[in-house]
Coordinates of C-alpha atoms in Angstrom, one line a residue:
Chain A
X162 CA -21.2 -1.9 -16.0
X163 CA -23.9 0.1 -14.4
X164 CA -25.6 -3.2 -13.2
X165 CA -25.1 -3.1 -9.4
X166 CA -25.8 -6.9 -9.4
X167 CA -23.0 -7.6 -11.9
X168 CA -20.6 -5.5 -9.5
X169 CA -21.5 -7.6 -6.4
X170 CA -21.4 -10.8 -8.4
X171 CA -18.0 -9.9 -9.6
X172 CA -16.6 -9.4 -6.0
X173 CA -18.2 -12.6 -5.1
X174 CA -16.4 -14.6 -7.8
X175 CA -13.2 -12.8 -6.5
X176 CA -13.9 -13.9 -2.7
X177 CA -14.7 -17.5 -4.0
X178 CA -11.4 -17.6 -6.0
X179 CA -9.4 -16.4 -3.1
X180 CA -10.9 -18.8 -1.0
X181 CA -10.3 -21.7 -3.3
X182 CA -6.9 -20.6 -4.0
X183 CA -6.3 -20.5 0.1
X184 CA -7.8 -24.1 0.3
X185 CA -5.3 -25.2 -2.6
X186 CA -2.5 -23.8 -1.0
X187 CA -0.9 -27.2 -0.2
X188 CA -1.4 -29.3 -3.3
X189 CA 1.5 -29.8 -5.5
X190 CA -0.4 -29.5 -8.8
X191 CA -2.2 -26.5 -8.0
X192 CA 1.1 -25.0 -6.5
X193 CA 3.0 -25.5 -10.1
X194 CA 0.1 -23.5 -11.7
X195 CA 0.4 -20.8 -9.2
X196 CA 4.1 -20.6 -9.6
X197 CA 3.9 -20.2 -13.2
X198 CA 1.9 -17.2 -13.2
X199 CA 4.0 -15.7 -10.7
X200 CA 7.0 -16.4 -12.7
X201 CA 5.3 -14.8 -15.6
X202 CA 4.5 -11.7 -13.8
X203 CA 8.3 -11.4 -12.4
X204 CA 9.4 -12.0 -16.2
X205 CA 7.0 -9.3 -17.4
X206 CA 8.4 -6.9 -15.0
X207 CA 11.9 -7.6 -15.6
X208 CA 11.4 -7.3 -19.3
X209 CA 9.4 -4.0 -18.8
X210 CA 12.4 -2.4 -16.7
X211 CA 15.0 -3.9 -19.2
X212 CA 13.2 -2.2 -22.1
X213 CA 13.4 1.2 -20.5
X214 CA 17.1 0.7 -19.8
X215 CA 17.8 -0.2 -23.3
X216 CA 15.6 2.3 -25.0
X217 CA 16.6 5.0 -22.9
X218 CA 20.4 4.0 -23.7
X219 CA 19.5 3.8 -27.4
X220 CA 18.0 7.3 -27.6
X221 CA 21.1 8.9 -25.9
X222 CA 23.3 7.4 -28.4
X223 CA 21.0 8.2 -31.3
X224 CA 20.5 11.6 -30.4
X225 CA 24.1 12.6 -29.6
X226 CA 25.9 10.5 -32.3
X227 CA 23.3 10.4 -35.2
X228 CA 20.9 13.5 -34.5
X229 CA 18.0 11.3 -34.6
X230 CA 15.8 9.1 -32.3
X231 CA 13.2 6.9 -32.2
X232 CA 9.7 8.7 -32.4
X233 CA 7.7 5.9 -30.6
X234 CA 10.5 5.6 -27.8
X235 CA 9.1 8.4 -25.6
X236 CA 5.4 7.5 -25.6
X237 CA 6.4 3.8 -25.3
X238 CA 8.5 4.4 -22.3
X239 CA 6.0 6.7 -20.6
X240 CA 3.6 3.6 -20.9
X241 CA 5.9 1.2 -19.7
X242 CA 6.0 3.4 -16.2
X243 CA 2.3 3.1 -16.0
X244 CA 2.6 -0.7 -16.7
X245 CA 5.3 -0.8 -14.1
X246 CA 3.1 1.0 -11.5
X247 CA 0.3 -1.4 -12.3
X248 CA 2.1 -4.7 -12.2
X249 CA 4.5 -3.3 -9.4
X250 CA 1.5 -2.8 -7.4
X251 CA 0.4 -6.2 -7.7
X252 CA 3.8 -7.6 -6.9
X253 CA 3.8 -5.1 -3.8
X254 CA 0.5 -6.7 -2.9
X255 CA 1.8 -10.4 -3.0
X256 CA 3.9 -9.3 0.0
X257 CA 1.5 -6.5 1.4
X258 CA 4.4 -4.2 1.7
X259 CA 2.5 -1.4 0.5
X260 CA 3.4 2.2 1.6
X261 CA 1.1 2.8 4.8
X262 CA 0.9 5.4 7.5
X263 CA 0.0 2.5 10.1
X264 CA 0.2 4.2 13.8
X265 CA -2.1 1.5 15.0
X266 CA -0.1 -1.8 14.4
X267 CA 2.7 0.1 16.5
X268 CA 0.6 0.8 19.5
X269 CA -2.0 -1.8 19.4
X270 CA -1.8 -4.8 22.1
X271 CA -0.7 -8.0 20.2
X272 CA -4.0 -9.8 20.8
X273 CA -5.9 -6.9 18.7
X274 CA -3.6 -7.2 15.7
X275 CA -5.4 -10.0 13.9
X276 CA -8.6 -8.1 14.1
X277 CA -6.8 -4.8 13.0
X278 CA -5.4 -6.7 9.9
X279 CA -8.8 -8.2 9.1
X280 CA -10.5 -5.0 9.0
X281 CA -7.9 -3.2 7.2
X282 CA -7.6 -5.7 4.6
X283 CA -11.2 -6.1 4.2
X284 CA -11.7 -2.4 3.6
X285 CA -8.8 -2.2 1.2
X286 CA -10.2 -5.1 -1.0
X287 CA -13.5 -3.2 -1.2
X288 CA -11.7 0.1 -2.2
X289 CA -9.5 -1.7 -4.8
X290 CA -12.4 -3.6 -6.3
X291 CA -14.2 -0.2 -6.7
X292 CA -11.1 1.2 -8.2
X293 CA -11.3 -1.6 -10.6
X294 CA -14.8 -1.0 -11.5
X295 CA -14.1 2.6 -11.9
X296 CA -11.0 1.4 -14.3
X297 CA -13.5 -1.0 -16.1
X298 CA -15.9 2.0 -17.0
X299 CA -12.8 4.0 -18.2
X300 CA -11.9 1.2 -20.7
X301 CA -15.5 1.1 -21.9
X302 CA -15.8 4.9 -22.4
X303 CA -12.4 5.0 -24.0
X304 CA -13.4 2.1 -26.3
X305 CA -16.3 4.0 -27.7
X306 CA -14.2 7.1 -28.4
X307 CA -11.5 4.8 -30.2
X308 CA -8.4 7.0 -29.7
X309 CA -5.2 6.1 -30.8
X310 CA -2.1 6.2 -28.1
X311 CA 0.9 5.7 -30.1
X312 CA 2.1 3.1 -32.9
X313 CA -1.3 2.7 -33.9
X314 CA -2.2 0.8 -30.7
X315 CA -5.7 2.2 -29.3
X316 CA -5.7 3.7 -25.9
X317 CA -8.2 1.5 -24.4
X318 CA -6.3 -1.6 -25.2
X319 CA -3.5 -0.3 -23.0
X320 CA -5.7 0.9 -20.3
X321 CA -6.9 -2.8 -19.8
X322 CA -3.8 -3.1 -17.6
X323 CA -5.8 -0.8 -15.1
X324 CA -8.8 -3.1 -14.4
X325 CA -6.7 -6.2 -14.6
X326 CA -4.1 -4.9 -11.9
X327 CA -6.8 -3.7 -9.7
X328 CA -8.6 -7.0 -9.8
X329 CA -5.3 -8.8 -9.3
X330 CA -4.7 -6.5 -6.0
X331 CA -8.1 -7.3 -4.8
X332 CA -7.8 -10.7 -5.1
X333 CA -4.5 -10.9 -3.4
X334 CA -5.7 -8.6 -0.5
X335 CA -8.7 -11.4 -0.4
X336 CA -6.3 -14.1 -0.3
X337 CA -4.0 -12.6 2.5
X338 CA -7.2 -12.5 4.6
X339 CA -8.1 -16.2 3.9
X340 CA -4.5 -17.4 4.6
X341 CA -3.7 -15.4 7.4
X342 CA -0.3 -14.4 6.2
X343 CA 0.8 -12.3 3.4
X344 CA 0.7 -14.4 -0.1
X345 CA 4.3 -14.3 -0.9
X346 CA 5.7 -15.0 2.6
X347 CA 5.9 -18.7 2.2
X348 CA 8.0 -19.3 -0.9
X349 CA 7.3 -17.6 -4.2
X350 CA 4.3 -19.3 -5.5
X351 CA 1.6 -16.6 -5.8
X352 CA -1.0 -16.3 -8.2
Chain B
X27 CA -19.5 12.5 3.1
X28 CA -18.1 13.8 6.2
X29 CA -18.8 10.5 7.9
X30 CA -17.0 8.3 5.1
X31 CA -14.2 10.8 5.1
X32 CA -13.4 10.1 8.8
X33 CA -13.7 6.5 8.3
X34 CA -11.4 6.4 5.6
X35 CA -9.0 8.5 7.6
X36 CA -9.2 6.0 10.6
X37 CA -8.6 3.1 8.1
X38 CA -5.6 4.9 7.0
X39 CA -4.1 5.2 10.6
X40 CA -4.9 1.6 11.3
X41 CA -2.8 0.7 8.2
X42 CA -4.8 0.8 5.0
X43 CA -2.2 1.2 2.0
X44 CA -2.1 4.6 1.0
X45 CA -2.9 4.2 -2.5
X46 CA -6.3 2.7 -1.3
X47 CA -6.9 5.5 0.9
X48 CA -6.5 8.1 -1.7
X49 CA -8.3 6.2 -4.3
X50 CA -11.2 5.6 -1.9
X51 CA -11.2 9.4 -0.9
X52 CA -11.3 10.4 -4.6
X53 CA -14.0 8.1 -5.6
X54 CA -15.8 9.3 -2.5
X55 CA -15.6 13.0 -3.5
X56 CA -16.4 12.3 -7.1
X57 CA -19.5 10.4 -6.2
X58 CA -20.8 12.8 -3.9
X59 CA -20.1 15.6 -6.4
X60 CA -22.3 13.8 -9.0
X61 CA -19.1 12.8 -11.1
X62 CA -18.6 9.3 -12.4
X63 CA -16.1 7.6 -10.6
X64 CA -14.2 6.6 -13.7
X65 CA -12.7 9.9 -13.5
X66 CA -10.3 8.4 -10.9
X67 CA -9.2 5.9 -13.7
X68 CA -8.7 8.8 -15.9
X69 CA -6.2 10.4 -13.5
X70 CA -4.6 7.1 -13.3
X71 CA -4.2 7.0 -17.0
X72 CA -2.8 10.3 -16.9
X73 CA 0.8 8.8 -15.4
X74 CA 1.5 7.7 -18.8
X75 CA 1.4 11.5 -20.0
X76 CA 4.3 12.3 -18.0
X77 CA 7.9 11.9 -19.4
X78 CA 9.6 12.8 -15.8
X79 CA 8.3 9.6 -14.2
X80 CA 10.4 7.4 -16.5
X81 CA 13.6 8.2 -14.2
X82 CA 12.1 6.6 -11.2
X83 CA 12.1 3.0 -12.0
X84 CA 15.5 3.3 -13.5
X85 CA 17.3 5.2 -10.7
X86 CA 15.5 2.9 -8.3
X87 CA 16.7 -0.3 -10.3
X88 CA 20.4 1.3 -9.9
X89 CA 20.0 1.9 -6.4
X90 CA 18.9 -1.9 -5.6
X91 CA 21.9 -3.1 -7.7
X92 CA 24.6 -1.1 -5.7
X93 CA 22.7 -2.1 -2.4
X94 CA 23.1 -5.9 -3.4
X95 CA 26.7 -5.4 -4.6
X96 CA 29.5 -4.7 -2.5
X97 CA 29.7 -1.2 -3.5
X98 CA 28.7 0.4 0.0
X99 CA 31.9 -1.5 1.3
X100 CA 34.1 0.1 -1.5
X101 CA 32.3 3.6 -1.0
X102 CA 33.2 3.4 3.0
X103 CA 37.0 2.2 2.2
X104 CA 37.1 5.3 -0.2
X105 CA 35.8 7.9 2.2
X106 CA 37.9 6.3 4.7
X107 CA 40.8 7.2 2.8
X108 CA 39.9 10.6 1.5
X109 CA 38.2 12.1 4.7
X110 CA 40.0 12.7 7.9
X111 CA 38.2 13.1 11.1
X112 CA 37.2 9.7 12.1
X113 CA 35.1 6.9 10.8
X114 CA 32.0 9.0 12.1
X115 CA 32.5 11.7 9.6
X116 CA 33.2 8.9 6.8
X117 CA 30.0 7.2 7.6
X118 CA 28.1 10.5 7.2
X119 CA 29.8 11.2 4.0
X120 CA 29.4 7.8 2.6
X121 CA 25.7 7.4 3.5
X122 CA 24.9 10.8 2.0
X123 CA 26.2 9.6 -1.5
X124 CA 24.6 6.2 -1.2
X125 CA 21.4 7.9 -0.3
X126 CA 21.6 10.2 -3.2
X127 CA 21.9 7.4 -5.8
X128 CA 19.4 5.1 -4.1
X129 CA 16.4 7.4 -3.4
X130 CA 15.3 7.6 0.0
X131 CA 13.5 4.3 0.8
X132 CA 15.5 3.1 3.7
X133 CA 18.1 1.0 1.6
X134 CA 20.9 3.2 3.2
X135 CA 20.1 2.0 6.7
X136 CA 19.8 -1.6 5.5
X137 CA 22.8 -1.7 3.3
X138 CA 25.3 0.7 4.9
X139 CA 24.1 0.6 8.6
X140 CA 25.2 -3.3 8.4
X141 CA 28.4 -2.3 7.6
X142 CA 29.1 0.8 9.6
X143 CA 27.4 -0.1 12.9
X144 CA 30.0 -2.7 13.9
X145 CA 33.0 -0.7 12.3
X146 CA 32.2 2.4 14.5
X147 CA 31.8 0.5 17.7
X148 CA 35.1 -1.3 16.9
X149 CA 36.7 2.1 16.5
X150 CA 35.4 3.0 20.1
X151 CA 32.5 5.3 19.5
X152 CA 29.8 4.6 22.1
X153 CA 26.6 2.7 21.3
X154 CA 23.9 5.4 21.6
X155 CA 25.9 7.8 19.5
X156 CA 26.6 5.1 16.8
X157 CA 22.9 4.3 16.5
X158 CA 21.8 7.7 16.4
X159 CA 24.4 8.7 13.6
X160 CA 23.6 5.4 11.7
X161 CA 19.6 6.1 12.0
X162 CA 20.2 9.9 11.1
X163 CA 22.4 9.2 8.0
X164 CA 19.6 7.1 6.3
X165 CA 18.1 9.8 4.8
X166 CA 21.1 12.3 4.6
X167 CA 22.0 13.0 1.2
X168 CA 18.3 13.3 -0.1
X169 CA 19.2 16.8 -1.3
X170 CA 22.0 15.6 -3.5
X171 CA 21.3 14.7 -7.3
X172 CA 20.1 12.2 -8.4
X173 CA 17.7 11.7 -5.6
X174 CA 14.4 10.5 -6.4
X175 CA 12.3 12.8 -4.0
X176 CA 13.9 15.5 -5.7
X177 CA 12.5 14.3 -9.2
X178 CA 9.2 13.5 -7.7
X179 CA 9.1 17.2 -6.3
X180 CA 10.0 18.5 -9.7
X181 CA 7.1 16.4 -11.3
X182 CA 4.5 17.3 -9.0
X183 CA 5.4 21.2 -8.4
X184 CA 6.4 21.5 -12.3
X185 CA 9.8 22.9 -11.3
X186 CA 12.6 21.8 -13.7
X187 CA 14.5 19.1 -12.0
X188 CA 17.8 20.3 -13.3
X189 CA 17.6 23.5 -11.3
X190 CA 16.5 21.3 -8.2
X191 CA 19.6 19.2 -8.6
X192 CA 21.7 22.5 -8.3
X193 CA 19.4 24.2 -5.5
X194 CA 20.1 21.0 -3.3
X195 CA 23.9 20.9 -3.3
X196 CA 24.6 23.4 -0.8
X197 CA 21.7 22.8 1.7
X198 CA 22.8 19.3 1.3
X199 CA 26.6 20.0 2.2
X200 CA 25.3 22.1 5.3
X201 CA 23.7 19.2 6.6
X202 CA 26.3 16.8 6.2
X203 CA 28.7 19.4 7.5
X204 CA 27.0 20.2 10.6
X205 CA 26.4 16.4 11.3
X206 CA 30.0 15.7 10.5
X207 CA 31.3 18.5 12.7
X208 CA 29.6 16.8 15.6
X209 CA 30.8 13.4 14.7
X210 CA 34.6 14.9 14.4
X211 CA 33.9 16.5 17.8
X212 CA 32.6 13.3 19.3
X213 CA 35.6 11.5 17.9
X214 CA 38.2 13.9 19.5
X215 CA 36.6 14.0 22.9
X216 CA 36.2 10.2 23.4
X217 CA 39.9 9.8 21.7
X218 CA 38.7 7.5 19.0
X219 CA 41.8 6.2 17.4
X220 CA 41.1 6.8 13.8
X221 CA 43.3 6.2 10.6
X222 CA 45.5 8.8 9.2
X223 CA 44.7 9.6 5.5
X224 CA 47.5 8.3 3.5
X225 CA 48.4 8.5 -0.3
X226 CA 48.6 4.9 -0.5
X227 CA 45.3 4.4 1.2
X228 CA 43.8 6.9 -1.0
X229 CA 45.2 5.1 -4.2
X230 CA 44.2 1.5 -3.3
X231 CA 40.7 2.6 -2.3
X232 CA 40.2 4.5 -5.4
X233 CA 41.8 1.6 -7.7
X234 CA 39.0 -0.8 -5.9
X235 CA 36.3 1.8 -6.7
X236 CA 37.6 2.9 -9.9
X237 CA 34.6 1.7 -11.7
X238 CA 32.2 3.4 -9.7
X239 CA 34.0 6.6 -9.1
X240 CA 32.9 8.0 -12.6
X241 CA 29.4 7.8 -12.2
X242 CA 28.4 10.9 -10.2
X243 CA 30.4 12.8 -13.0
X244 CA 28.9 11.1 -15.6
X245 CA 25.5 11.7 -14.4
X246 CA 26.0 15.4 -13.3
X247 CA 28.2 16.2 -16.2
X248 CA 25.9 14.7 -18.7
X249 CA 22.9 16.5 -17.3
X250 CA 24.8 20.0 -17.0
X251 CA 26.6 19.6 -20.2
X252 CA 23.3 19.1 -22.2
X253 CA 24.3 15.7 -23.3
X254 CA 21.7 14.0 -21.3
X255 CA 17.9 14.6 -20.3
X256 CA 17.4 13.4 -16.6
X257 CA 15.6 10.4 -17.9
X258 CA 18.7 9.3 -20.2
X259 CA 21.0 9.9 -17.4
X260 CA 18.8 7.6 -15.4
X261 CA 19.0 4.7 -18.4
X262 CA 22.7 5.4 -18.1
X263 CA 23.1 4.9 -14.5
X264 CA 20.9 1.8 -14.6
X265 CA 22.8 0.2 -17.3
X266 CA 25.9 1.4 -15.8
X267 CA 25.3 -0.2 -12.5
X268 CA 24.3 -3.3 -14.1
X269 CA 27.4 -3.8 -16.3
X270 CA 29.8 -2.7 -13.5
X271 CA 28.2 -4.7 -10.5
X272 CA 27.4 -7.8 -12.6
X273 CA 30.1 -8.2 -15.4
X274 CA 33.1 -6.1 -14.0
X275 CA 33.2 -6.6 -10.2
X276 CA 31.0 -9.7 -10.5
X277 CA 29.4 -8.9 -7.2
X278 CA 25.8 -10.2 -8.3
X279 CA 25.4 -13.3 -10.2
X280 CA 23.1 -13.1 -13.2
X281 CA 20.6 -15.7 -11.9
X282 CA 19.8 -13.3 -8.8
X283 CA 18.9 -10.3 -11.4
X284 CA 15.4 -11.1 -11.5
X285 CA 15.0 -11.0 -7.8
X286 CA 16.7 -7.5 -7.6
X287 CA 14.5 -6.2 -10.6
X288 CA 11.3 -7.4 -9.0
X289 CA 12.4 -6.2 -5.4
X290 CA 13.0 -2.6 -7.0
X291 CA 9.7 -2.9 -9.1
X292 CA 7.8 -3.6 -6.0
X293 CA 9.1 -0.3 -4.3
X294 CA 8.4 1.5 -7.9
X295 CA 4.9 0.1 -8.0
X296 CA 4.0 1.2 -4.4
X297 CA 5.1 4.8 -5.2
X298 CA 3.6 4.8 -8.8
X299 CA 0.3 3.6 -7.6
X300 CA 0.1 6.4 -4.8
X301 CA 0.8 8.8 -7.5
X302 CA -2.0 7.1 -9.9
X303 CA -4.6 6.8 -7.0
X304 CA -4.0 10.2 -5.2
X305 CA -4.0 12.3 -8.8
X306 CA -7.9 12.2 -8.8
X307 CA -8.0 13.3 -5.3
X308 CA -5.5 16.1 -5.7
X309 CA -7.1 17.2 -8.8
X310 CA -10.4 17.4 -7.2
X311 CA -9.1 19.6 -4.3
X312 CA -7.7 21.8 -7.0
X313 CA -10.6 22.1 -8.8
X314 CA -12.3 23.0 -5.8
X315 CA -9.8 25.7 -5.3
X316 CA -8.9 24.3 -1.8
X317 CA -5.2 25.9 -2.3
X318 CA -6.8 29.3 -3.0
X319 CA -9.0 29.1 0.1
X320 CA -6.0 28.1 2.3
X321 CA -4.2 31.2 0.8
X322 CA -7.0 33.5 1.5
X323 CA -7.5 32.2 5.0
X324 CA -3.6 32.3 5.9
X325 CA -3.3 35.8 4.4
X326 CA -6.0 37.0 6.9
X327 CA -3.5 36.0 9.8
X328 CA -0.4 36.1 8.5
X329 CA 1.4 38.9 6.1
X330 CA 5.0 38.0 6.3
X331 CA 6.6 35.4 4.1
X332 CA 8.9 34.4 6.9
X333 CA 5.9 33.5 9.2
X334 CA 4.6 31.7 6.6
X335 CA 7.8 29.7 6.2
X336 CA 7.9 29.1 10.0
X337 CA 4.2 27.5 10.2
X338 CA 5.0 25.7 6.9
X339 CA 8.2 24.1 8.6
X340 CA 6.0 23.1 11.7
X341 CA 3.2 21.6 9.5
X342 CA 5.6 19.7 7.2
X343 CA 7.6 18.4 10.3
X344 CA 4.4 16.7 11.4
X345 CA 3.5 15.5 7.8
X346 CA 7.1 14.3 7.5
X347 CA 6.9 11.9 10.6
X348 CA 3.6 10.6 9.7
X349 CA 3.7 10.0 6.1
X350 CA 6.6 8.6 4.1
X351 CA 8.4 11.1 1.8
X352 CA 6.7 9.9 -1.6
X353 CA 3.2 10.0 -0.7
X354 CA 3.7 13.5 1.4
X355 CA 5.2 15.0 -1.6
X356 CA 2.5 13.7 -4.2
X357 CA -0.4 14.9 -1.8
X358 CA 1.0 17.9 -0.2
X359 CA 3.2 19.7 -2.4
X360 CA 0.2 20.4 -5.2
X361 CA -1.8 22.1 -2.4
X362 CA 0.8 24.2 -0.7
X363 CA 2.9 25.2 -3.6
X364 CA 0.2 27.7 -4.8
X365 CA 0.2 29.0 -1.3
X366 CA 3.7 29.4 -0.9
X367 CA 3.7 31.2 -4.3
X368 CA 1.1 33.6 -3.1
X369 CA 3.6 34.3 -0.2
X370 CA 6.3 35.1 -2.5
X371 CA 8.4 32.1 -1.8
X372 CA 10.7 30.9 -4.7
X373 CA 9.2 27.4 -5.9
X374 CA 12.7 26.1 -6.2
X375 CA 13.6 27.3 -2.8
X376 CA 10.3 25.9 -1.6
X377 CA 11.3 22.4 -2.9
X378 CA 14.5 22.3 -0.8
X379 CA 12.8 23.6 2.4
X380 CA 9.9 20.8 1.6
X381 CA 12.4 18.2 1.1
X382 CA 14.7 19.1 4.3
X383 CA 11.6 19.0 6.2
X384 CA 10.6 15.7 5.2
X385 CA 14.3 14.3 5.5
X386 CA 14.0 15.4 9.1
X387 CA 10.4 13.9 9.4
X388 CA 12.1 10.6 8.8
X389 CA 13.8 10.9 12.1
X390 CA 11.1 12.6 14.2
X391 CA 9.7 10.6 17.1
X392 CA 7.2 9.0 17.4
X393 CA 6.8 7.4 14.0
X394 CA 9.6 8.4 11.8
X395 CA 10.5 5.8 9.4
X396 CA 14.2 5.7 10.0
X397 CA 13.6 5.2 13.5
X398 CA 11.8 2.0 12.6
X399 CA 14.0 0.7 9.8
X400 CA 16.9 0.9 12.6
X401 CA 15.0 -0.6 15.2
X402 CA 14.3 -3.4 13.0
X403 CA 17.6 -3.6 11.4
X404 CA 19.7 -3.4 14.6
X405 CA 17.2 -5.2 16.9
X406 CA 17.2 -2.3 19.3
X407 CA 13.8 -0.9 20.8
X408 CA 12.4 2.1 19.4
X409 CA 12.5 4.2 22.4
X410 CA 16.2 3.7 22.6
X411 CA 16.6 5.0 19.3
X412 CA 14.3 8.1 20.2
X413 CA 17.1 9.2 22.5
X414 CA 19.9 8.5 20.5
X415 CA 18.7 10.4 17.8
X416 CA 18.0 13.4 19.4
X417 CA 21.4 15.4 19.0
X418 CA 21.4 14.6 15.3
X419 CA 17.6 15.9 15.1
X420 CA 18.6 19.2 16.8
X421 CA 21.6 19.6 14.4
X422 CA 19.3 19.1 11.4
X423 CA 16.6 21.5 12.7
X424 CA 19.3 23.9 13.0
X425 CA 20.1 23.3 9.3
X426 CA 16.5 23.6 8.6
X427 CA 16.3 27.2 9.9
X428 CA 19.5 28.3 7.9
X429 CA 17.9 26.8 4.8
X430 CA 14.5 28.3 5.3
X431 CA 15.5 32.0 6.1
X432 CA 18.5 32.1 3.7
X433 CA 17.2 31.4 0.4
X434 CA 20.4 32.3 -1.2
X435 CA 21.9 29.1 0.0
X436 CA 19.4 27.2 -2.4
X437 CA 19.6 29.7 -5.0
X438 CA 23.1 30.9 -5.4
X439 CA 24.2 27.9 -7.6
X440 CA 21.1 28.1 -9.8
X441 CA 21.6 31.9 -10.4
X442 CA 25.2 31.4 -11.0
X443 CA 24.3 28.8 -13.9
X444 CA 21.5 30.7 -15.3
X445 CA 23.7 33.4 -15.8

């Protein structure tokens, strides 16, 4: 992806998607689709956390009672943490409740707040989009190395979550600008 | 580069999410150093290489489950039965325990404050004192195991977490003790009518919380008995919380679980994504030998370890009130830890000093996080909370001085167990 045109085109597509999604906000049919993806995201997250609880407990029991353990459990759990970080960040983006320093919104007069929001979210979208590009380049590089992470799974396949997550984060940040509110504020149908 | 750096810093102050700030800084540094920006993503992936981080989502989940159950209620009743000296003392102890098990994410003020504020007012404590107390107790207990910031410090500074858990206990007791002493004095002076502890009350409260009382013993006993690793203790805690609150007490209906899971993951994701994005930034600074340069520069002006610690405290208090504890740990620790080692500060002791500072930072005006959570939760202007928390802030600063200049307080238990 050394092609600048492709990078710019990608950003334009995302802006278009977010704008289209913002316009479709009130259509019932569209809502059902958005809702489905949002539920899928939450379901994945629940499954990932549950897998940590179960595997962690299984490891305790196996190690202390049978003096053995699942060899793949440790790398698996570490990668689950990576996935939780990535997907958790997209969930946090839907509510835009990321950790911030945010001195300005406490001291700025109310009439300047929408402007602050637009500027900050715009800059955030650009930064997260560039992070997505960085992640895509990582995946392409890794793919040419072809290293295996664990259980025969290639590292680059696992790493795909990084560009996906940052693209989603960028899209949601843009969506928050178009909607003029946080995507998950009004009900649960974010996609 | 400098211009871009200033722009990003301004955006950070305007409220740009910190992960994006650190990601952008890292990309800018790499770009101007002629390194491919994919290095930032390489650092992100290295999160999957650390076994210690597994504990974070698990302890957080446990914390959210407790916060959504009636555990806070039972905890307060139990503390009220066991600890004499009025409800103020009880509130502090209960909050400390609750914070230790829920990380330091403001959950304490939201979960416990709503319960304690009306109760304290009803007992006759004045409103200003009560507000200050509830606000201060929001981060109290951060030094007790298995608190999340301790785990993150251990991860970032590469110090064994079980040692840090031990090291935090006495300083934590000092902090709680000082505030509790003030609460006791306040209760006496204002003739607050308290309940006398009685054996029947203890028995009733203990029976109510019977399923929750064993948990701290399982976690600590498991880790120090060599049965559980920290991650396994985290998994057991989460499982235990699930079973007890959902199936034994039935405080939480099963259909509410996905919501609680996703709430906890949003917080965990928020922390982990900062770790992921700041890794590249921090690694760049370490490769550029920034810590060594800070050390060289400081050693030119400072020779004593104690002067260094004083300056460190002042610096960390500022950091603590500007940044939340997690990002402060992730970014500042790798840069400062080598400097502190250069001045001969024990890394375990440094950890406790760090965490105490950041704990106090939660309460420091103008932007301490607890002040805002309290203001939001209790619908009081922030300015009122500033003045309400001053006495507590001063007491905590006193404790900080003791913790900083008496390393033995942190290291005694560690050395005792190591022997």
